[in-house]
Coordinates of C-alpha atoms and ligand atoms in Angstrom, one line a residue:
M1092 CA 7.6 -92.6 8.3
S1093 CA 6.9 -89.5 6.1
Q1094 CA 4.1 -89.6 3.7
T1095 CA 4.4 -89.3 0.0
H1096 CA 2.3 -86.3 -0.4
A1097 CA 2.0 -86.6 -4.1
A1098 CA -0.5 -89.4 -3.4
L1099 CA -2.6 -87.2 -1.2
P1100 CA -5.8 -85.8 -2.7
W1101 CA -4.9 -82.2 -2.9
P1102 CA -6.4 -81.8 -6.4
Q1103 CA -9.8 -82.8 -5.1
L1104 CA -9.4 -80.2 -2.3
A1105 CA -8.5 -77.5 -4.8
E1106 CA -11.6 -78.4 -6.7
A1107 CA -13.7 -78.0 -3.6
R1108 CA -12.0 -74.7 -2.9
D1109 CA -12.7 -73.4 -6.4
R1110 CA -16.3 -74.4 -6.2
L1111 CA -16.8 -72.7 -2.8
R1112 CA -14.9 -69.6 -3.8
H1113 CA -18.2 -68.3 -5.2
I1114 CA -20.4 -69.3 -2.3
R1115 CA -20.5 -67.0 0.7
L1116 CA -20.6 -68.1 4.3
R1117 CA -23.9 -66.4 4.8
D1118 CA -25.4 -68.5 2.1
L1119 CA -23.8 -71.7 3.5
L1120 CA -25.2 -70.9 6.9
T1121 CA -28.7 -70.4 5.6
G1122 CA -28.6 -73.0 2.8
E1123 CA -27.3 -76.0 4.7
P1124 CA -29.6 -76.7 7.7
E1125 CA -27.6 -79.7 8.6
R1126 CA -24.5 -77.6 9.5
V1127 CA -25.2 -77.6 13.2
E1128 CA -25.6 -81.3 13.5
R1129 CA -22.7 -82.0 11.2
D1130 CA -20.2 -79.4 12.4
V1131 CA -20.7 -79.3 16.1
L1132 CA -19.0 -81.9 18.3
D1133 CA -19.3 -82.3 22.1
L1134 CA -16.2 -83.7 23.8
A1135 CA -15.1 -83.8 27.4
G1136 CA -17.0 -80.7 28.5
M1137 CA -16.3 -78.8 25.3
R1138 CA -18.5 -77.8 22.4
L1139 CA -16.5 -77.5 19.2
D1140 CA -18.3 -75.6 16.5
W1141 CA -17.0 -75.4 12.9
T1142 CA -20.3 -74.2 11.4
R1143 CA -18.7 -70.9 10.5
Q1144 CA -15.9 -72.4 8.4
R1145 CA -16.1 -71.9 4.7
L1146 CA -16.7 -75.6 4.1
D1147 CA -19.7 -77.5 2.9
G1148 CA -20.5 -81.2 3.1
A1149 CA -18.5 -82.1 0.0
A1150 CA -15.5 -80.1 1.1
W1151 CA -15.5 -81.9 4.5
Q1152 CA -15.6 -85.2 2.6
A1153 CA -12.6 -84.1 0.6
L1154 CA -10.8 -83.3 3.8
Y1155 CA -11.7 -86.6 5.4
A1156 CA -10.2 -88.3 2.2
L1157 CA -7.0 -86.3 2.9
A1158 CA -7.0 -87.6 6.5
D1159 CA -7.5 -91.1 5.2
A1160 CA -4.9 -90.9 2.5
A1161 CA -2.3 -89.4 4.9
R1162 CA -3.1 -92.2 7.3
L1163 CA -3.5 -89.9 10.3
D1164 CA -4.8 -92.8 12.3
Q1165 CA -1.6 -94.7 11.8
A1166 CA 0.5 -91.7 12.6
L1167 CA -1.3 -91.5 16.0
E1168 CA -0.7 -95.2 16.6
R1169 CA 3.0 -94.8 15.7
Q1170 CA 3.3 -92.0 18.2
N1171 CA 1.5 -94.0 20.8
R1172 CA 3.6 -97.0 20.3
G1173 CA 6.6 -94.9 21.3
E1174 CA 8.1 -94.8 17.8
H1175 CA 10.7 -92.1 17.3
V1176 CA 8.4 -89.6 15.6
N1177 CA 10.9 -86.9 16.6
T1178 CA 13.3 -88.0 13.8
T1179 CA 16.0 -85.4 14.0
E1180 CA 16.5 -86.0 17.7
D1181 CA 15.8 -89.7 17.4
R1182 CA 13.2 -89.7 20.2
A1183 CA 9.7 -90.7 21.0
A1184 CA 7.2 -87.9 21.7
L1185 CA 5.0 -89.4 24.2
H1186 CA 3.6 -86.7 26.5
M1187 CA 0.4 -88.8 26.5
A1188 CA 2.2 -91.3 28.7
L1189 CA 2.4 -88.6 31.4
R1190 CA -1.4 -88.7 31.8
L1191 CA -2.0 -92.4 31.8
P1192 CA -3.5 -94.0 34.9
R1193 CA -1.3 -96.0 37.2
N1194 CA -2.5 -99.4 36.0
A1195 CA -1.8 -98.6 32.3
Q1196 CA 1.2 -99.7 30.3
C1197 CA 3.3 -97.7 27.9
V1198 CA 6.5 -99.0 26.6
I1199 CA 9.1 -96.5 25.3
D1200 CA 12.4 -97.9 24.1
G1201 CA 11.7 -101.2 25.7
R1202 CA 10.7 -99.8 29.1
D1203 CA 7.3 -99.5 30.6
V1204 CA 7.4 -95.9 31.7
V1205 CA 4.1 -95.6 33.6
G1206 CA 5.7 -96.7 36.8
D1207 CA 8.4 -94.0 36.5
V1208 CA 5.7 -91.4 35.7
H1209 CA 3.7 -92.3 38.8
A1210 CA 6.8 -92.4 41.0
V1211 CA 7.5 -88.7 40.1
L1212 CA 3.8 -87.9 40.6
D1213 CA 4.0 -89.5 44.0
A1214 CA 7.1 -87.5 44.9
I1215 CA 5.4 -84.3 43.8
G1216 CA 2.4 -85.3 45.9
N1217 CA 4.7 -85.7 48.8
L1218 CA 6.1 -82.2 48.5
V1219 CA 2.7 -80.7 47.9
Q1220 CA 1.5 -82.4 51.1
R1221 CA 4.5 -81.1 53.1
V1222 CA 4.0 -77.6 51.8
H1223 CA 0.3 -77.6 52.4
D1224 CA 0.5 -79.1 55.9
G1225 CA 3.4 -76.7 56.8
S1226 CA 6.0 -79.4 57.5
H1227 CA 8.3 -78.3 54.7
V1228 CA 9.8 -75.3 56.4
G1229 CA 12.4 -72.7 55.3
Y1230 CA 15.7 -71.8 57.0
S1231 CA 14.0 -70.0 59.9
G1232 CA 11.4 -72.7 60.5
R1233 CA 8.5 -70.9 58.8
P1234 CA 6.2 -72.6 56.2
V1235 CA 6.2 -71.8 52.5
R1236 CA 3.9 -69.0 51.5
S1237 CA 5.3 -68.1 48.1
V1238 CA 6.4 -70.1 45.1
V1239 CA 8.7 -68.7 42.4
N1240 CA 8.9 -70.8 39.3
I1241 CA 12.0 -69.9 37.3
G1242 CA 11.9 -71.3 33.8
I1243 CA 11.3 -70.2 30.2
G1244 CA 9.3 -71.4 27.2
G1245 CA 7.8 -74.8 27.9
S1246 CA 9.2 -74.6 31.4
D1247 CA 7.1 -71.5 32.1
L1248 CA 4.2 -71.0 29.8
G1249 CA 2.2 -74.1 30.7
P1250 CA 2.2 -73.8 34.5
R1251 CA 1.9 -70.0 34.3
M1252 CA -1.1 -70.2 32.0
V1253 CA -2.8 -73.0 34.0
C1254 CA -2.2 -71.4 37.4
R1255 CA -3.8 -68.2 36.1
A1256 CA -6.7 -70.0 34.5
L1257 CA -7.6 -72.0 37.5
A1258 CA -6.7 -69.5 40.2
P1259 CA -10.2 -69.4 41.6
L1260 CA -9.8 -73.1 42.3
A1261 CA -6.5 -72.8 44.2
V1262 CA -6.5 -75.0 47.3
P1263 CA -5.6 -73.3 50.6
A1264 CA -2.8 -74.7 52.8
A1265 CA -3.4 -75.8 56.4
D1266 CA -3.0 -72.2 57.6
G1267 CA -6.0 -71.3 55.3
R1268 CA -3.9 -69.3 52.9
V1269 CA -3.5 -69.9 49.2
L1270 CA 0.1 -70.0 48.0
D1271 CA 1.3 -66.9 46.3
M1272 CA 2.5 -67.9 42.9
H1273 CA 5.1 -66.1 40.8
F1274 CA 6.7 -66.9 37.5
V1275 CA 10.0 -65.5 36.2
S1276 CA 11.1 -66.2 32.7
N1277 CA 12.8 -63.2 31.2
I1278 CA 16.5 -62.7 31.5
D1279 CA 15.8 -59.0 32.0
G1280 CA 16.8 -58.6 35.7
A1281 CA 13.7 -56.4 36.1
A1282 CA 11.5 -59.4 36.0
L1283 CA 13.3 -61.3 38.9
D1284 CA 13.8 -58.0 40.8
E1285 CA 10.1 -57.3 40.8
V1286 CA 9.3 -60.7 42.2
L1287 CA 12.0 -60.7 44.8
G1288 CA 10.6 -57.4 46.0
Q1289 CA 7.3 -59.1 46.7
V1290 CA 8.4 -62.2 48.5
D1291 CA 10.0 -63.1 51.9
P1292 CA 13.2 -65.1 51.8
E1293 CA 12.1 -67.1 54.9
T1294 CA 8.9 -68.4 53.2
T1295 CA 9.7 -68.7 49.5
L1296 CA 10.2 -71.9 47.6
F1297 CA 12.1 -71.5 44.3
I1298 CA 11.4 -74.1 41.5
I1299 CA 14.1 -74.1 38.9
A1300 CA 12.5 -75.6 35.9
S1301 CA 14.6 -76.5 32.9
K1302 CA 14.4 -79.6 30.8
T1303 CA 18.1 -79.3 29.8
F1304 CA 19.2 -77.3 32.9
G1305 CA 21.4 -75.4 30.4
T1306 CA 19.2 -72.5 29.4
Q1307 CA 21.0 -69.2 29.9
E1308 CA 18.0 -67.2 31.0
T1309 CA 16.9 -69.7 33.6
L1310 CA 20.3 -70.4 35.0
T1311 CA 21.1 -66.7 35.3
N1312 CA 17.9 -66.0 37.1
A1313 CA 18.4 -69.1 39.3
R1314 CA 21.9 -67.9 40.3
S1315 CA 20.6 -64.5 41.1
A1316 CA 17.8 -65.9 43.2
R1317 CA 20.2 -68.1 45.1
S1318 CA 22.5 -65.1 45.8
W1319 CA 19.5 -63.1 47.0
L1320 CA 18.6 -65.9 49.4
L1321 CA 22.1 -66.3 50.6
R1322 CA 22.3 -62.5 51.3
H1323 CA 19.6 -63.1 53.8
T1324 CA 21.0 -66.1 55.6
D1325 CA 24.0 -68.2 56.0
H1326 CA 22.0 -71.2 57.2
P1327 CA 23.7 -74.4 55.9
E1328 CA 20.3 -75.8 54.6
A1329 CA 19.1 -72.6 53.0
V1330 CA 19.5 -73.8 49.4
S1331 CA 18.2 -77.3 50.1
R1332 CA 15.1 -76.0 51.8
H1333 CA 14.3 -73.2 49.4
F1334 CA 15.3 -74.6 46.0
V1335 CA 13.9 -77.6 44.1
A1336 CA 14.7 -78.4 40.5
V1337 CA 12.6 -79.9 37.7
S1338 CA 14.8 -81.3 34.9
T1339 CA 15.9 -84.3 32.9
H1340 CA 19.5 -83.5 33.7
A1341 CA 20.5 -84.6 37.2
E1342 CA 24.3 -83.9 36.7
R1343 CA 23.7 -80.2 35.9
V1344 CA 21.2 -79.9 38.7
A1345 CA 23.8 -81.2 41.1
A1346 CA 26.5 -79.0 39.6
F1347 CA 24.2 -76.0 40.2
G1348 CA 24.1 -76.9 43.9
I1349 CA 20.7 -78.4 44.2
D1350 CA 20.6 -81.7 46.0
T1351 CA 19.1 -84.2 43.4
R1352 CA 16.9 -85.5 46.2
N1353 CA 15.1 -82.2 45.6
M1354 CA 14.8 -82.8 41.9
F1355 CA 11.7 -83.9 40.1
G1356 CA 12.7 -85.7 36.9
F1357 CA 11.2 -86.2 33.5
W1358 CA 12.4 -87.7 30.3
D1359 CA 13.8 -86.8 26.8
W1360 CA 10.6 -88.2 25.3
V1361 CA 8.7 -85.2 26.7
G1362 CA 9.2 -82.1 24.6
G1363 CA 9.5 -78.8 26.4
R1364 CA 6.3 -77.4 25.0
Y1365 CA 4.5 -80.6 25.8
S1366 CA 5.8 -80.8 29.3
V1367 CA 3.1 -79.2 31.4
W1368 CA 1.9 -82.7 32.3
S1369 CA 5.2 -83.7 33.7
A1370 CA 7.0 -82.4 36.8
I1371 CA 7.1 -79.1 35.0
G1372 CA 3.5 -78.9 36.3
L1373 CA 4.8 -78.8 39.9
P1374 CA 3.5 -75.2 40.4
I1375 CA 0.1 -76.4 39.3
A1376 CA 0.1 -79.3 41.8
L1377 CA 1.2 -76.9 44.6
Y1378 CA -1.5 -74.4 43.7
L1379 CA -4.4 -76.7 43.0
G1380 CA -3.4 -79.6 45.1
M1381 CA -2.7 -83.1 43.8
D1382 CA -6.4 -83.8 43.2
G1383 CA -6.5 -80.8 40.9
F1384 CA -3.4 -81.8 39.1
R1385 CA -4.5 -85.3 38.6
A1386 CA -7.9 -84.1 37.3
F1387 CA -6.0 -81.9 34.8
L1388 CA -4.1 -85.1 33.6
A1389 CA -7.4 -87.0 33.5
G1390 CA -9.1 -84.4 31.3
A1391 CA -6.2 -84.7 28.8
Q1392 CA -6.3 -88.5 29.0
A1393 CA -10.0 -88.5 28.0
V1394 CA -9.0 -86.6 24.8
D1395 CA -6.1 -88.9 24.1
Q1396 CA -8.5 -91.8 24.1
H1397 CA -11.0 -90.0 21.9
V1398 CA -8.4 -89.0 19.4
L1399 CA -7.0 -92.5 19.1
E1400 CA -10.4 -94.1 18.6
A1401 CA -12.7 -91.7 16.7
P1402 CA -12.9 -91.8 12.9
A1403 CA -12.0 -88.6 11.1
A1404 CA -15.6 -87.1 10.9
A1405 CA -16.0 -87.6 14.7
N1406 CA -12.4 -86.8 15.7
A1407 CA -12.1 -83.4 17.2
A1408 CA -8.3 -83.1 16.7
M1409 CA -8.4 -84.3 13.1
R1410 CA -11.2 -81.8 12.3
M1411 CA -9.2 -79.0 13.8
A1412 CA -6.1 -80.0 11.8
L1413 CA -8.1 -80.3 8.6
V1414 CA -9.7 -76.9 9.1
D1415 CA -6.2 -75.4 9.5
V1416 CA -5.1 -77.1 6.3
W1417 CA -8.2 -75.7 4.5
N1418 CA -7.7 -72.2 5.7
H1419 CA -4.0 -72.1 5.3
N1420 CA -3.2 -74.3 2.4
L1421 CA -6.3 -73.9 0.3
L1422 CA -7.7 -70.4 1.2
G1423 CA -4.2 -68.9 1.7
A1424 CA -4.4 -67.6 5.3
C1425 CA -1.1 -67.1 7.0
A1426 CA -2.2 -66.4 10.5
R1427 CA -4.7 -67.6 13.1
V1428 CA -6.1 -65.5 15.9
V1429 CA -6.9 -67.1 19.2
L1430 CA -9.5 -65.1 21.1
P1431 CA -10.4 -66.3 24.6
Y1432 CA -13.5 -64.5 25.9
D1433 CA -12.5 -65.2 29.5
E1434 CA -10.0 -63.3 31.6
R1435 CA -8.8 -66.6 33.2
L1436 CA -7.6 -67.7 29.7
K1437 CA -5.6 -64.5 29.1
L1438 CA -2.4 -66.5 28.7
L1439 CA -3.8 -69.1 26.4
P1440 CA -2.7 -67.3 23.2
S1441 CA 0.9 -67.1 24.4
Y1442 CA 0.8 -70.8 25.4
L1443 CA -0.5 -71.9 22.0
Q1444 CA 1.8 -69.6 20.2
Q1445 CA 4.8 -71.5 21.6
A1446 CA 3.1 -74.9 21.2
E1447 CA 2.1 -74.2 17.5
M1448 CA 4.8 -72.0 16.2
E1449 CA 7.8 -73.9 17.7
S1450 CA 6.2 -77.1 16.6
L1451 CA 5.1 -76.2 13.1
G1452 CA 7.5 -73.5 12.0
K1453 CA 9.5 -75.9 9.9
G1454 CA 10.7 -75.4 6.3
V1455 CA 11.9 -79.0 5.7
R1456 CA 10.2 -82.3 5.9
H1457 CA 11.5 -85.3 7.8
D1458 CA 13.6 -86.4 4.8
G1459 CA 15.2 -82.9 4.5
T1460 CA 13.3 -81.9 1.4
A1461 CA 11.1 -78.8 1.1
P1462 CA 7.5 -79.2 1.9
E1463 CA 5.0 -79.0 -1.0
H1464 CA 2.7 -76.8 1.0
E1465 CA 3.0 -73.9 3.4
T1466 CA 3.5 -75.1 6.9
G1467 CA 2.9 -73.4 10.3
S1468 CA 1.1 -70.1 10.5
L1469 CA 1.5 -67.1 12.8
V1470 CA -0.6 -67.6 15.9
W1471 CA -1.5 -64.6 18.0
G1472 CA -4.3 -63.3 20.0
A1473 CA -5.6 -61.7 23.2
V1474 CA -8.6 -61.8 25.4
G1475 CA -11.5 -61.1 23.1
T1476 CA -13.1 -58.0 24.5
D1477 CA -9.8 -56.2 24.8
G1478 CA -9.0 -57.2 21.2
Q1479 CA -12.3 -55.8 20.0
H1480 CA -11.1 -52.4 21.0
A1481 CA -7.7 -52.9 19.6
F1482 CA -7.2 -55.0 16.5
Y1483 CA -10.6 -56.4 15.4
Q1484 CA -11.0 -53.5 12.9
L1485 CA -8.6 -55.3 10.7
L1486 CA -10.2 -58.6 11.2
H1487 CA -13.5 -57.2 10.0
Q1488 CA -12.6 -54.8 7.3
G1489 CA -8.9 -55.2 6.5
T1490 CA -7.7 -56.4 3.1
R1491 CA -6.1 -59.3 4.7
W1492 CA -8.0 -61.9 6.8
A1493 CA -7.1 -64.4 9.4
P1494 CA -9.3 -67.3 10.6
T1495 CA -10.3 -66.8 14.3
E1496 CA -10.8 -69.2 17.1
F1497 CA -13.2 -68.0 19.8
I1498 CA -13.0 -69.7 23.2
G1499 CA -15.7 -69.1 25.9
V1500 CA -16.8 -70.6 29.1
A1501 CA -20.5 -70.9 30.0
Q1502 CA -20.0 -70.6 33.8
P1503 CA -18.0 -67.7 35.3
E1504 CA -16.1 -68.2 38.6
H1505 CA -17.0 -64.8 40.0
G1506 CA -20.3 -63.7 41.3
L1507 CA -20.7 -60.3 39.7
P1508 CA -24.1 -60.1 38.1
G1509 CA -24.5 -59.0 34.5
H1510 CA -20.9 -59.3 33.3
H1511 CA -20.9 -62.8 31.9
P1512 CA -23.9 -62.5 29.5
I1513 CA -22.4 -59.4 28.1
L1514 CA -19.0 -61.1 27.7
L1515 CA -20.5 -64.1 25.9
A1516 CA -22.9 -62.0 23.8
N1517 CA -19.8 -60.3 22.4
L1518 CA -18.2 -63.6 21.6
V1519 CA -21.3 -64.8 19.7
A1520 CA -21.8 -61.5 18.0
Q1521 CA -18.2 -61.3 16.7
A1522 CA -18.4 -64.8 15.2
E1523 CA -21.7 -63.9 13.6
A1524 CA -20.4 -60.5 12.3
L1525 CA -17.2 -62.0 10.8
A1526 CA -19.2 -64.7 9.1
L1527 CA -22.2 -62.7 7.8
G1528 CA -20.7 -59.2 7.4
K1529 CA -23.0 -56.4 6.3
T1530 CA -23.7 -55.6 2.7
A1531 CA -23.7 -52.1 1.3
V1532 CA -27.5 -52.4 0.8
E1533 CA -27.9 -53.3 4.5
A1534 CA -25.6 -50.5 5.6
S1535 CA -27.5 -48.0 3.4
A1536 CA -30.9 -49.1 4.7
E1537 CA -29.6 -48.7 8.3
M1538 CA -28.3 -45.2 7.6
A1539 CA -31.5 -44.2 5.8
A1540 CA -33.5 -45.4 8.9
E1541 CA -31.2 -43.2 11.0
G1542 CA -32.3 -40.3 8.8
L1543 CA -29.0 -39.6 7.1
P1544 CA -29.3 -37.6 3.9
E1545 CA -29.1 -39.7 0.7
A1546 CA -25.7 -38.2 -0.3
E1547 CA -24.2 -39.2 3.0
V1548 CA -25.7 -42.6 2.8
T1549 CA -24.0 -43.1 -0.6
R1550 CA -20.7 -41.7 0.6
L1551 CA -20.5 -43.7 3.8
A1552 CA -22.0 -47.0 2.5
P1553 CA -18.6 -48.5 1.5
H1554 CA -17.1 -47.5 4.9
R1555 CA -19.9 -48.9 6.9
S1556 CA -20.3 -52.2 5.1
F1557 CA -18.5 -55.4 6.1
P1558 CA -17.2 -58.0 3.6
G1559 CA -18.0 -60.9 6.0
N1560 CA -17.2 -64.4 4.8
R1561 CA -14.4 -64.6 7.4
P1562 CA -14.3 -68.0 9.0
S1563 CA -14.1 -68.8 12.7
T1564 CA -14.3 -71.8 15.1
V1565 CA -16.1 -71.4 18.3
I1566 CA -15.0 -73.5 21.3
L1567 CA -17.3 -73.3 24.3
L1568 CA -16.5 -75.0 27.7
E1569 CA -19.2 -75.9 30.1
R1570 CA -16.9 -74.6 32.9
L1571 CA -13.3 -73.9 33.3
D1572 CA -11.9 -76.6 35.6
P1573 CA -8.8 -78.8 35.6
Q1574 CA -10.5 -81.5 33.5
T1575 CA -11.8 -79.2 30.8
L1576 CA -8.6 -77.2 30.6
G1577 CA -6.5 -80.4 30.4
A1578 CA -8.9 -81.6 27.6
L1579 CA -8.6 -78.4 25.7
I1580 CA -4.8 -78.3 25.8
A1581 CA -4.5 -82.0 24.8
L1582 CA -6.8 -81.3 21.9
Y1583 CA -4.4 -78.6 20.6
E1584 CA -1.4 -80.9 21.1
H1585 CA -3.0 -83.6 19.0
K1586 CA -4.0 -81.2 16.3
I1587 CA -0.4 -80.0 16.1
Y1588 CA 1.0 -83.5 15.6
L1589 CA -1.7 -84.2 13.0
L1590 CA -0.9 -81.1 11.1
A1591 CA 2.8 -81.9 11.1
T1592 CA 1.9 -85.3 9.7
L1593 CA -0.1 -83.8 6.9
W1594 CA 2.8 -81.5 6.0
G1595 CA 5.4 -84.2 6.5
I1596 CA 7.4 -82.2 9.1
N1597 CA 8.7 -82.9 12.6
A1598 CA 6.6 -81.3 15.3
F1599 CA 9.0 -82.1 18.0
D1600 CA 12.3 -80.4 17.3
Q1601 CA 13.2 -76.7 17.4
W1602 CA 16.5 -76.2 15.7
G1603 CA 15.3 -72.8 14.7
V1604 CA 16.0 -71.4 18.1
E1605 CA 19.7 -72.4 18.1
L1606 CA 21.3 -69.8 15.7
G1607 CA 20.2 -66.8 17.8
K1608 CA 21.4 -68.5 21.0
Q1609 CA 24.8 -69.3 19.4
L1610 CA 25.3 -65.7 18.2
A1611 CA 24.2 -64.2 21.5
G1612 CA 27.0 -66.1 23.1
R1613 CA 29.5 -64.4 20.7
V1614 CA 28.0 -61.0 21.1
L1615 CA 28.2 -61.3 24.9
E1616 CA 31.9 -62.1 24.6
D1617 CA 32.4 -59.1 22.4
F1618 CA 30.6 -56.9 24.9
A1619 CA 33.1 -58.1 27.6
E1620 CA 36.2 -57.9 25.4
P1621 CA 36.3 -55.9 22.2
G1622 CA 39.0 -58.0 20.6
A1623 CA 37.3 -61.3 21.3
G1624 CA 37.8 -62.0 17.7
H1625 CA 34.3 -62.8 16.5
A1626 CA 33.7 -61.5 13.0
H1627 CA 30.4 -59.7 12.5
D1628 CA 28.9 -57.8 9.6
G1629 CA 29.4 -54.1 9.7
A1630 CA 25.9 -53.2 11.0
T1631 CA 26.1 -55.8 13.8
Q1632 CA 29.6 -54.6 14.8
A1633 CA 28.4 -51.0 14.9
T1634 CA 25.5 -52.0 17.1
I1635 CA 27.8 -53.9 19.4
D1636 CA 30.2 -50.9 19.6
W1637 CA 27.4 -48.5 20.4
L1638 CA 26.0 -50.7 23.2
R1639 CA 29.4 -51.5 24.6
A1640 CA 30.2 -47.9 25.2
R1641 CA 27.0 -47.6 27.2
L1642 CA 26.5 -50.9 29.0
P1643 CA 27.0 -50.9 32.8
Q1644 CA 30.3 -52.6 33.7
Ligands
F6P893 O1 13.2 -72.0 23.0 C1 13.8 -73.2 23.0 C2 13.5 -74.1 24.1 O2 14.3 -75.2 24.0 C3 12.0 -74.5 24.3 O3 11.7 -75.5 23.4 C4 11.9 -74.9 25.7 O4 10.6 -75.0 26.2 C5 12.7 -73.7 26.3 O5 13.8 -73.5 25.4 C6 13.3 -74.0 27.7 O6 14.2 -75.0 27.7 P1 14.6 -75.7 29.0 O7 13.4 -76.3 29.7 O8 15.6 -76.8 28.6 O9 15.2 -74.6 29.9

């Protein structure tokens, strides 16, 4: 399964890197007229533009040779065949099966799962229908007006991000009103408290979303939500009418007190951070309607097909992965900045942060040995124009650099004149500024033209020049709709798996989150009972003692 990376053409890549070290992006952009044709790809309503990467034709060829030698195509086939690419948990990772059409086939562990997937989609469709036509009523007979999704990580970020991104396309229920969507993830009671203060117990549907149904934060919030509901009514059907679950774990759902007839299932071959396409997407289906949810799945499916079929040079996911290898392993970047120039995509950086950092933050390969190359990088970001007035200074002039990913949408969903051209002009300008920079000579000429005295020009020139040569990728969507958003997310998913393949690591486990969880359990016991007997280092013990004296009983 894992590749022998010694056989991969890293030396050729290092040669390309050393040659390009002395060629600036501004020279590449002017000296290679074929860049636009070569480095822009149109796919499923997206325009992917790598022209501002510090790569020339020969470097791309070296990267394609890497893709070839690492057999990325075979890795995709293995994943698609349902092989257990999640080696440490001995599972398939086949979220692509969730977006297959009803007449397709996909066998996982000897079972064709497409029928199961569509049975759950149909059950979701049934609930969506009943909520929208007002026949699913709460304990007092009133229809649902608010939905509160209680989940965390992959059971929160996907539906939260998608509902926000596609809010302008939300489908009204029969009463003409769009559902009021809320998401609670944080164990901090303030989060749930705030939402409960905004909703009406008679008209609220709680979705308890947890793959394992064992996550402390989610279960604590779910219990508090249930107690809140039961403080308002003693109706015997209150919980069954107001709570549904999304999980792979029917027993725990039943133990919590949710009737498993109100449970929407998924499977262990769906990783949490890849689960937005499963029943975890229930809030999306409720908000956008089933047609919207199915269009979201179809957008992703178009990308699945592309990624499986296209050769490296025409394969968007492979090129994204190869660019990351170039920037991180060859040029030494340790972070990547995701900059959506669209308010609707405000939560995309957080979503990708989990998808990428939980998948690629691994320090051992499949076989338990250390990777030969650095693996996952820090992923962070914010909506672009806000970022410009916050952290772009460092991106432009800092001594460290990070490759950036600009994401824009050609069509706005609002009707306010003037805003959108300004927004997108900023996106284009930032990519240009990072790539080209401004030389001291150019900065001096500008200041001289402004009439600054010569001494001032000399003094300020180093401060007012920009090194440039900072690479970026620009992703532009025709419009933001369920298809294009599905396509965009699927593209990132494939990129993540391909990167993991290149590094020889498992993208689908997350053991790194366990230690903190385990220790939190002990600390909690020590808060409750000082002599609980857990040994801590002196600093930790002192912190526990300090807090224990102050925590509310
Ligand atoms: O943070 C670890 C993690 O397991 C994520 O991978 C997952 O998305 C999240 O917790 C929530 O898990 P669950 O859906 O089982 O509650």
